XYZ file of C-alpha atoms in Angstrom:
655
model
C 100.346 82.492 125.884
C 98.373 84.385 123.233
C 94.858 83.157 122.417
C 94.221 82.026 118.832
C 90.440 81.642 119.167
C 87.760 83.877 120.645
C 86.439 82.982 124.103
C 82.894 81.798 124.752
C 82.080 84.796 126.934
C 78.883 86.812 126.471
C 80.715 89.954 127.634
C 82.759 92.545 125.770
C 86.196 91.148 124.765
C 88.978 92.333 127.080
C 91.139 93.753 124.290
C 88.559 96.157 122.839
C 89.444 99.220 125.019
C 93.079 98.941 123.869
C 92.003 98.853 120.202
C 89.661 101.854 120.580
C 92.339 103.870 122.424
C 94.913 102.938 119.799
C 92.620 104.002 116.944
C 91.750 107.392 118.466
C 95.429 108.254 119.034
C 96.530 106.958 115.616
C 93.837 108.928 113.776
C 94.770 112.075 115.720
C 98.377 111.598 114.614
C 97.539 111.045 110.942
C 94.913 113.741 110.475
C 96.909 116.219 112.559
C 99.950 115.759 110.336
C 97.791 115.915 107.205
C 95.996 119.081 108.384
C 99.296 120.964 108.598
C 100.904 119.574 105.450
C 99.895 121.847 102.533
C 100.201 125.044 104.588
C 103.614 123.878 105.815
C 104.841 123.136 102.278
C 103.780 126.548 100.893
C 104.577 128.823 103.851
C 107.195 127.110 106.054
C 109.282 124.576 104.128
C 111.377 127.144 102.239
C 112.411 128.683 105.582
C 113.552 125.473 107.282
C 117.171 125.583 106.057
C 120.016 128.031 106.444
C 118.852 129.902 103.332
C 115.420 130.842 102.005
C 113.951 130.988 98.517
C 110.554 131.406 96.912
C 107.870 129.261 98.578
C 106.462 126.139 96.956
C 103.534 126.888 94.651
C 100.030 125.806 95.646
C 99.808 123.510 92.592
C 103.034 121.731 93.536
C 101.889 121.436 97.158
C 98.561 120.006 95.940
C 100.408 117.474 93.789
C 102.707 116.432 96.648
C 99.785 116.105 99.058
C 97.803 113.880 96.699
C 100.796 111.733 95.720
C 101.362 111.112 99.433
C 97.709 110.156 100.049
C 97.855 107.948 96.957
C 100.882 106.141 98.377
C 99.345 105.662 101.820
C 96.285 104.017 100.237
C 98.418 101.860 97.954
C 100.313 100.197 100.815
C 97.236 98.568 102.460
C 97.547 95.893 99.767
C 101.062 95.173 101.047
C 99.839 95.207 104.654
C 97.044 92.744 103.879
C 99.440 90.328 102.176
C 101.946 90.501 105.060
C 99.205 89.976 107.660
C 97.188 87.241 105.919
C 100.088 85.401 104.308
C 103.012 85.752 106.739
C 102.838 87.500 110.147
C 99.205 87.698 111.192
C 97.392 90.935 112.035
C 98.860 91.695 115.479
C 102.547 91.459 114.515
C 101.909 93.384 111.293
C 100.226 96.222 113.206
C 102.983 96.421 115.839
C 105.934 96.425 113.430
C 104.397 98.813 110.910
C 103.304 101.136 113.750
C 106.972 101.475 114.716
C 107.775 102.429 111.103
C 104.886 104.908 111.350
C 106.472 106.501 114.458
C 109.826 106.908 112.690
C 108.010 108.759 109.899
C 106.531 111.274 112.322
C 109.962 111.664 113.920
C 111.519 112.516 110.566
C 108.935 115.275 109.984
C 109.546 116.716 113.450
C 113.315 116.872 112.739
C 112.973 118.991 109.587
C 115.251 122.008 109.748
C 117.421 120.681 112.585
C 120.020 118.964 110.399
C 120.384 118.398 106.666
C 118.061 119.509 103.842
C 114.459 119.821 105.036
C 113.176 118.379 101.753
C 114.970 115.105 102.443
C 113.411 114.815 105.900
C 109.994 115.606 104.420
C 110.338 112.898 101.773
C 111.634 110.333 104.284
C 108.904 111.168 106.803
C 106.039 110.939 104.330
C 107.485 107.736 102.858
C 107.700 106.009 106.255
C 104.221 107.204 107.253
C 102.907 105.915 103.933
C 104.363 102.445 104.571
C 103.381 102.279 108.248
C 100.048 104.092 108.227
C 98.858 102.491 105.023
C 100.080 99.037 105.924
C 98.024 98.810 109.118
C 94.771 100.046 107.530
C 93.336 96.687 106.409
C 94.480 94.972 109.597
C 93.036 97.106 112.400
C 89.304 96.815 111.635
C 89.672 93.100 110.818
C 91.512 92.662 114.138
C 88.438 94.084 115.893
C 86.230 91.377 114.357
C 88.719 88.665 115.364
C 88.069 89.393 119.062
C 84.456 88.199 118.933
C 83.088 84.673 119.228
C 79.641 83.215 118.670
C 78.273 84.263 122.058
C 79.133 87.974 121.897
C 78.585 88.677 118.194
C 75.615 90.838 119.181
C 78.075 93.388 120.628
C 80.016 93.768 117.349
C 77.824 96.584 115.981
C 78.179 98.535 119.228
C 81.966 98.162 119.141
C 82.247 99.230 115.494
C 80.158 102.297 116.313
C 82.641 103.203 119.043
C 85.486 102.359 116.684
C 84.150 104.739 114.026
C 83.427 107.368 116.662
C 87.053 107.200 117.872
C 88.285 107.699 114.294
C 86.236 110.845 113.762
C 86.879 112.204 117.247
C 90.633 111.935 116.706
C 90.317 113.517 113.247
C 88.133 116.415 114.460
C 90.320 117.316 117.440
C 93.569 117.165 115.463
C 92.156 119.289 112.614
C 91.281 121.988 115.139
C 94.370 121.748 117.318
C 97.397 121.123 115.052
C 96.942 124.105 112.647
C 96.874 126.374 115.708
C 100.065 124.729 117.023
C 101.724 125.228 113.626
C 100.897 128.930 113.575
C 102.106 129.798 117.075
C 104.691 127.117 117.945
C 105.992 126.020 114.561
C 106.435 122.786 112.594
C 108.600 120.923 115.123
C 105.716 120.892 117.608
C 103.021 120.612 114.910
C 104.586 117.385 113.615
C 106.084 116.277 116.925
C 102.757 116.139 118.799
C 101.138 113.799 116.231
C 104.292 111.674 116.455
C 103.917 111.473 120.229
C 100.285 110.405 119.810
C 101.355 107.676 117.368
C 103.923 106.441 119.893
C 101.153 106.398 122.519
C 98.897 104.487 120.105
C 101.599 101.864 119.536
C 102.270 101.520 123.270
C 98.538 101.189 124.005
C 98.194 98.431 121.415
C 101.226 96.598 122.848
C 99.760 96.784 126.367
C 96.740 94.886 125.079
C 98.781 92.074 123.512
C 97.902 89.522 126.220
C 94.225 90.462 126.035
C 93.869 90.027 122.270
C 92.845 87.050 120.202
C 95.735 86.448 117.775
C 94.503 84.833 114.544
C 97.508 83.252 112.787
C 98.327 83.991 109.151
C 96.519 81.815 106.619
C 99.747 80.975 104.799
C 99.436 79.386 101.361
C 95.664 79.003 101.758
C 95.333 82.773 101.355
C 97.048 82.616 97.949
C 94.926 79.644 96.822
C 91.675 81.417 97.762
C 92.608 84.687 96.083
C 93.643 83.085 92.775
C 90.790 80.590 92.697
C 88.037 80.881 90.094
C 85.657 82.357 92.653
C 88.287 84.838 93.842
C 89.106 86.126 90.370
C 85.416 86.307 89.402
C 84.495 88.250 92.562
C 87.382 90.683 92.134
C 86.528 91.367 88.481
C 82.852 91.817 89.328
C 83.508 94.373 92.066
C 86.111 96.215 89.992
C 83.405 97.058 87.440
C 81.808 99.182 90.194
C 85.064 100.308 91.848
C 86.169 101.703 88.459
C 83.997 104.805 89.030
C 85.042 105.521 92.618
C 88.565 106.988 92.054
C 87.066 110.172 90.560
C 85.027 110.603 93.738
C 88.235 110.452 95.799
C 90.000 112.753 93.328
C 87.495 115.425 94.401
C 86.856 114.442 98.011
C 90.476 114.534 99.175
C 90.925 118.066 97.866
C 89.404 119.199 101.171
C 93.000 118.918 102.448
C 94.543 120.773 99.496
C 92.693 123.097 97.096
C 89.863 123.787 99.572
C 92.447 124.884 102.171
C 93.953 127.372 99.705
C 90.458 128.559 98.808
C 89.674 129.142 102.496
C 92.679 131.493 102.734
C 90.827 133.961 100.486
C 87.507 133.728 102.371
C 86.025 135.544 105.354
C 86.733 132.926 108.030
C 85.037 134.632 110.971
C 82.379 132.224 112.230
C 80.395 132.898 115.417
C 82.948 135.582 116.294
C 85.942 133.239 115.990
C 88.551 133.582 113.233
C 89.115 130.071 111.869
C 92.478 129.128 110.365
C 92.263 127.775 106.767
C 93.383 124.268 107.764
C 90.937 124.112 110.666
C 87.942 124.134 108.305
C 88.759 120.475 107.558
C 87.353 119.601 110.997
C 83.894 120.124 109.492
C 84.043 116.702 107.811
C 84.492 114.445 110.891
C 82.010 116.533 112.909
C 79.447 116.269 110.098
C 80.081 112.523 109.751
C 79.088 111.990 113.402
C 75.873 113.968 112.839
C 74.869 112.797 109.354
C 75.381 109.022 109.658
C 72.497 108.566 112.136
C 70.468 111.178 110.215
C 70.797 109.201 106.982
C 70.275 105.854 108.712
C 67.144 106.756 110.663
C 65.600 109.595 108.621
C 66.767 109.948 104.990
C 66.954 106.287 103.978
C 63.578 105.261 105.528
C 61.814 108.234 103.926
C 63.266 107.629 100.462
C 62.632 103.870 100.698
C 58.915 104.550 101.019
C 58.935 106.158 97.560
C 61.885 104.527 95.812
C 63.703 101.489 97.275
C 67.392 102.272 97.777
C 69.828 99.466 97.090
C 73.605 99.973 97.429
C 74.128 100.810 93.753
C 71.416 103.466 93.792
C 72.948 105.015 96.900
C 76.354 105.139 95.236
C 74.893 106.752 92.103
C 73.083 109.418 94.119
C 76.271 110.050 96.097
C 78.248 110.656 92.901
C 75.740 113.299 91.766
C 75.782 114.962 95.214
C 79.575 115.185 94.806
C 78.977 117.120 91.570
C 76.787 119.607 93.473
C 79.348 119.908 96.306
C 82.238 120.702 93.966
C 79.991 122.959 91.913
C 79.437 124.888 95.125
C 83.203 125.250 95.618
C 83.501 126.414 91.996
C 80.898 129.140 92.627
C 82.805 130.224 95.739
C 85.934 130.552 93.613
C 83.988 132.561 91.018
C 83.207 135.098 93.766
C 86.843 135.163 94.896
C 88.022 135.668 91.301
C 85.997 138.892 91.011
C 87.432 140.295 94.232
C 84.782 139.256 96.732
C 85.518 137.621 100.079
C 82.665 135.133 100.661
C 81.839 133.769 104.099
C 83.405 130.460 105.133
C 79.830 129.303 105.792
C 79.552 128.666 102.033
C 82.460 126.229 102.158
C 80.934 124.523 105.212
C 77.790 124.038 103.097
C 79.981 122.392 100.444
C 81.464 120.210 103.216
C 77.948 119.152 104.282
C 77.132 118.112 100.704
C 80.448 116.330 100.234
C 80.129 114.507 103.571
C 76.642 113.367 102.548
C 78.176 112.027 99.344
C 80.870 110.267 101.379
C 78.216 108.435 103.405
C 76.458 107.279 100.237
C 79.600 106.375 98.283
C 82.424 105.377 100.628
C 80.507 103.700 103.444
C 78.041 101.992 101.086
C 80.903 100.760 98.866
C 82.590 99.184 101.882
C 79.324 97.508 102.878
C 78.674 96.365 99.307
C 82.195 94.971 98.882
C 82.059 93.160 102.222
C 78.735 91.451 101.445
C 79.799 90.461 97.914
C 83.216 89.032 98.881
C 83.772 85.412 99.975
C 84.676 84.994 103.662
C 88.303 84.108 102.946
C 88.809 87.241 100.803
C 87.127 90.003 102.788
C 90.359 91.696 103.966
C 91.836 91.548 100.475
C 88.695 93.000 98.868
C 88.784 95.838 101.436
C 92.377 96.543 100.373
C 91.373 96.585 96.711
C 88.663 99.114 97.551
C 91.289 101.285 99.259
C 93.203 101.246 95.972
C 90.423 103.426 94.556
C 91.499 106.127 97.030
C 95.096 105.740 95.857
C 94.131 105.996 92.197
C 91.877 109.022 92.791
C 94.626 110.932 94.570
C 97.129 109.943 91.888
C 94.779 111.470 89.298
C 94.549 114.760 91.225
C 98.291 114.820 91.892
C 99.083 114.245 88.222
C 96.677 116.974 87.084
C 98.210 119.457 89.528
C 101.674 118.501 88.347
C 100.901 119.108 84.683
C 98.930 122.350 85.063
C 102.041 124.147 86.338
C 104.604 125.369 83.816
C 108.297 125.016 84.485
C 110.291 127.771 86.117
C 113.916 128.621 85.290
C 114.318 129.345 89.011
C 113.546 125.808 90.208
C 117.083 125.366 91.608
C 117.331 128.870 93.029
C 117.613 127.878 96.712
C 120.433 125.379 96.049
C 122.290 127.985 93.980
C 121.948 130.467 96.836
C 123.391 127.914 99.268
C 126.403 127.337 96.999
C 127.021 131.071 96.636
C 126.669 131.584 100.369
C 129.155 128.814 101.164
C 131.600 130.135 98.570
C 131.367 133.707 99.802
C 133.844 134.873 102.436
C 131.786 137.971 103.169
C 130.282 138.048 106.636
C 128.269 141.233 107.009
C 127.241 142.714 110.313
C 123.616 142.690 111.464
C 123.245 146.299 110.304
C 124.844 145.944 106.893
C 123.528 143.610 104.209
C 125.933 142.490 101.502
C 124.366 141.387 98.227
C 125.536 138.714 95.828
C 123.753 137.766 92.613
C 123.128 134.804 90.371
C 122.107 135.029 86.717
C 119.974 132.523 84.810
C 120.091 132.150 81.045
C 117.043 133.487 79.261
C 115.259 132.297 76.150
C 118.300 132.871 73.897
C 120.448 130.560 76.052
C 123.200 133.165 76.403
C 124.184 134.898 79.630
C 124.595 138.681 79.603
C 121.657 139.533 77.345
C 118.382 141.373 77.976
C 116.330 138.255 78.621
C 118.457 137.005 81.541
C 116.923 136.603 84.986
C 119.050 137.903 87.846
C 118.332 137.154 91.495
C 120.035 139.202 94.210
C 120.594 137.602 97.624
C 121.490 139.024 101.014
C 124.543 137.752 102.856
C 122.220 135.209 104.542
C 121.044 133.743 101.249
C 117.627 135.442 101.340
C 116.197 136.846 98.101
C 116.538 140.623 98.150
C 115.455 141.490 94.627
C 114.834 139.861 91.277
C 115.422 141.355 87.822
C 113.295 139.787 85.081
C 112.808 140.410 81.351
C 110.062 142.977 80.609
C 110.517 144.428 84.112
C 109.917 148.032 83.007
C 106.736 147.135 81.114
C 105.418 145.090 84.035
C 106.089 147.971 86.429
C 104.429 150.480 84.093
C 101.277 148.340 83.868
C 101.276 147.733 87.640
C 101.392 151.465 88.348
C 98.361 152.056 86.123
C 96.353 149.502 88.112
C 97.626 150.887 91.422
C 96.527 154.420 90.513
C 93.089 153.057 89.651
C 92.898 151.267 93.007
C 93.800 154.416 94.956
C 91.332 156.559 92.982
C 88.521 154.033 93.581
C 89.128 153.818 97.353
C 90.841 150.449 97.385
C 88.706 148.533 94.892
C 90.862 146.362 92.631
C 89.655 146.132 88.995
C 88.221 142.792 87.901
C 90.111 140.865 85.223
C 88.274 142.318 82.227
C 88.417 145.938 83.420
C 92.098 145.663 84.391
C 92.996 144.187 81.019
C 91.341 147.181 79.324
C 93.251 149.652 81.518
C 96.669 148.302 80.501
C 95.806 147.490 76.883
C 98.248 150.100 75.559
C 101.246 148.691 77.452
C 103.437 146.246 75.518
C 106.453 144.202 76.542
C 109.831 144.586 74.696
C 108.724 141.975 72.140
C 105.454 143.750 71.299
C 103.189 141.427 73.310
C 100.268 142.883 75.312
C 100.336 142.548 79.093
C 98.002 139.970 80.665
C 96.116 141.080 83.794
C 94.391 138.798 86.310
C 92.642 139.578 89.587
C 93.761 136.850 92.017
C 91.595 137.700 95.029
C 90.250 140.697 96.936
C 93.684 142.229 97.581
C 96.053 140.735 94.972
C 96.477 141.047 91.209
C 99.019 139.712 88.725
C 100.354 141.080 85.449
C 102.331 138.820 83.104
C 104.301 138.975 79.874
C 104.350 135.914 77.605
C 108.040 136.574 77.068
C 110.457 136.496 74.127
C 109.144 133.150 72.812
C 105.719 134.838 72.289
C 103.965 131.703 73.600
C 101.759 131.892 76.689
C 102.237 129.540 79.635
C 105.873 128.566 79.133
C 108.862 128.853 81.456
C 109.807 132.132 79.756
C 106.731 134.008 81.002
C 107.524 136.695 83.562
C 105.232 138.672 85.791
C 104.648 140.891 88.769
C 102.359 140.031 91.684
C 101.039 143.070 93.576
C 99.325 142.942 96.957
C 97.264 145.869 98.212
C 97.000 146.806 101.896
C 94.639 149.502 103.109
C 97.076 150.781 105.702
C 100.679 150.089 106.534
C 101.322 147.705 109.409
C 103.613 150.167 111.201
C 100.654 152.500 111.737
C 98.994 149.877 113.907
C 100.039 150.681 117.473
C 98.081 147.827 119.061
C 100.173 145.023 120.565
C 100.595 142.038 118.277
C 101.481 138.475 119.199
C 104.323 137.237 117.011
C 103.792 133.935 115.187
C 106.500 131.290 114.760
C 106.683 132.133 111.051
C 107.426 135.803 111.778
C 110.110 134.837 114.273
C 111.710 132.501 111.764
C 111.761 135.168 109.047
C 113.374 137.604 111.421
C 116.040 135.030 112.363
C 116.866 134.530 108.679
C 116.874 138.257 107.946
C 113.830 137.552 105.802
C 111.844 140.718 106.459
C 109.178 142.064 104.120
C 111.583 144.366 102.284
C 113.885 141.483 101.408
C 111.029 139.255 100.323
C 109.279 141.845 98.160
C 110.230 144.926 96.193
C 108.632 148.172 97.402
C 107.948 151.169 95.187
C 106.436 154.603 95.635
C 103.458 153.827 97.875
C 103.199 152.099 101.252
C 99.909 150.486 100.210
C 101.494 148.099 97.672
C 104.076 145.309 97.774
C 105.403 143.964 94.518
C 107.141 140.684 93.732
C 108.555 139.618 90.371
C 108.096 136.043 89.175
C 109.496 133.934 86.327
C 107.742 130.860 84.935
C 105.649 128.606 87.142
C 102.293 129.860 85.823
C 99.182 127.666 85.973
C 97.418 126.297 82.899
C 94.307 125.750 84.992
C 93.554 128.121 87.873
C 90.810 129.939 89.706
C 87.226 128.830 89.167
C 88.207 126.980 85.974
C 90.150 124.504 88.128
C 87.094 123.657 90.225
C 84.739 123.545 87.223
C 87.106 121.102 85.504
C 86.826 118.613 88.375
C 83.083 119.223 88.657
C 82.653 118.320 84.976
C 84.852 115.250 85.367
C 82.669 114.040 88.244
C 79.453 114.762 86.317
C 80.550 112.648 83.340
C 81.589 109.833 85.702
C 78.216 109.903 87.481
C 76.344 109.783 84.147
C 78.319 106.785 82.887
C 77.798 105.000 86.221
C 74.007 104.842 85.682
C 73.877 102.299 82.800
C 76.778 100.275 84.214
C 75.117 99.938 87.637
C 71.789 99.035 86.036
C 73.444 96.284 84.014
C 75.288 95.037 87.108
C 72.056 94.915 89.113
C 70.120 93.172 86.318
C 72.822 90.521 85.945
C 72.891 89.988 89.704
C 69.091 89.618 89.884
C 69.060 87.085 87.045
C 71.761 85.020 88.735
C 70.001 85.181 92.090
C 66.638 84.263 90.557
C 68.169 81.330 88.683
C 69.829 79.935 91.802
C 66.696 80.407 93.930
C 64.392 78.866 91.313
C 66.641 75.805 91.194
C 66.441 75.447 94.956
C 62.618 75.759 94.876
C 62.212 73.208 92.083
C 64.162 70.715 94.150
C 61.813 71.301 97.035
C 64.681 72.663 99.131
C 65.334 75.953 100.862
C 61.702 77.121 100.849
C 62.729 79.847 103.246
C 65.300 81.114 100.735
C 62.552 81.362 98.088
C 60.348 83.372 100.403
C 63.195 85.752 101.260
C 63.950 86.242 97.554
C 60.330 87.026 96.740
C 60.104 89.533 99.600
C 63.299 91.233 98.460
C 62.038 91.436 94.862
C 58.778 93.028 96.018
């Protein structure tokens, strides 16, 4: 029969090894899946069906990633209510872990049957419910295992608990991106799913060893909606209000920082790091910096300026500004064609991880000490809502900075045409079919139509866009400049000057932008003569110093290359080649960004700076009000001749 109270032993509780093992495996599964997600959505997802289209844009992938993280940090509130009101922690963890496993299974099945997008949505939804729902229960379940006699071991266990979290995160961030590159998404999502199944099984094995605290029932509701409960929640929310912006920046390590790493020199100590693997810097740095802050930084600063929780949080917010400012400077270098070392982004990670220690960990400590005993789990869940809100902010911004594209349903149109076609070409003969999209005038068959040509396998062969001749003329001018300057691509200002004489059919000047060290883009604002609308068209040109077929050295083939070959999706069907083997050209329609490059990172840096500034007077007022209340209560105790010890403690703290 399950125990409902902790034993009187002085030893380590029997169930702790099962909890630690469960946490390490679960964190590996979550962070492994998350490490692969944005790269999968932009480079793999469009190839998982029977046809292929343009890949998902980085802005859309960023939005999807942050909406998912927002959802997974919204569901802890549901998990806390289920555990504390109805099922208890153990049953809640077991049942939601099974839901969690089904989510991983859905991701691993993408591309095997049915639309891959549906499997992706179902998988992320189930992981959000399962993974988020168990969050407030697991750490509280650890505390439930301890009685009065072994409370002294609780700190040691939580240290191991936190170590297992970061160990699982670090290993998965290194391992899963490599699996994705060489063995594909089925293994990259399947392995984390297997680890989650192992985590669930490990937790179930420990069921007879655990202390099972029953649900509080209606008492939970009474405590939460009591006067003290409402007052505590409102008080903490005045501080929590500033934390979502921190998470809006912090969680971009799994989205915009990954895309930034693609354009950086990622050779570190002789090893070429994959863009997604750089995320492993955070858990490794956490393990190093927590003891450094605890035993070195905090004691040194306290000698000069006493650090209370609110001061730590304020400093952490300003360090976040510096960290994201660093990423903005990195992007400035990329925008002018440089390829900075990945060491610069690792420096930004070190700053951001330092901010995490001072904001996230201190907030958890602050919330726990301020909350009544009966509401601690619920207050933890409310804090996790700040993560959800922060990611919702970033997701929404990324959604709105991208303009619409008239080609948004291109892949589904290709599938319909492919199914309707009775043509079955041989492997050596490609048969084209085309689909036209109405242009700005809303009439098919006019000059502003967009026409996409597909192979017999539904792969894009070529795209005809309005202003195509003008775009090509401008691109050739830039290409000639690149060849004459030994491969150096003009920066945005210089390139704009070079093509200043070229106009589109509606008399608009061409817009040039250097994207990175080997890619530039030229756009026309289209027949509506308004920039950043769905009627903009453009050409993206990538420069290569030498053609790949001149490289005679053996090359290991990645899963992505094998998949493209299976779909008939070779380079010449994905891009349009002209004149010179050094350049590949691809036409685009709509989908431009209203906020891109360094401006994107500076926007979030400014948002964080304003938040940190406003936090200062609010935290000072909070602290002053708290001190007055504490002094009033302590003075009352002293005047009654009671709690002399409490008076002494208060005076020492004030000094």
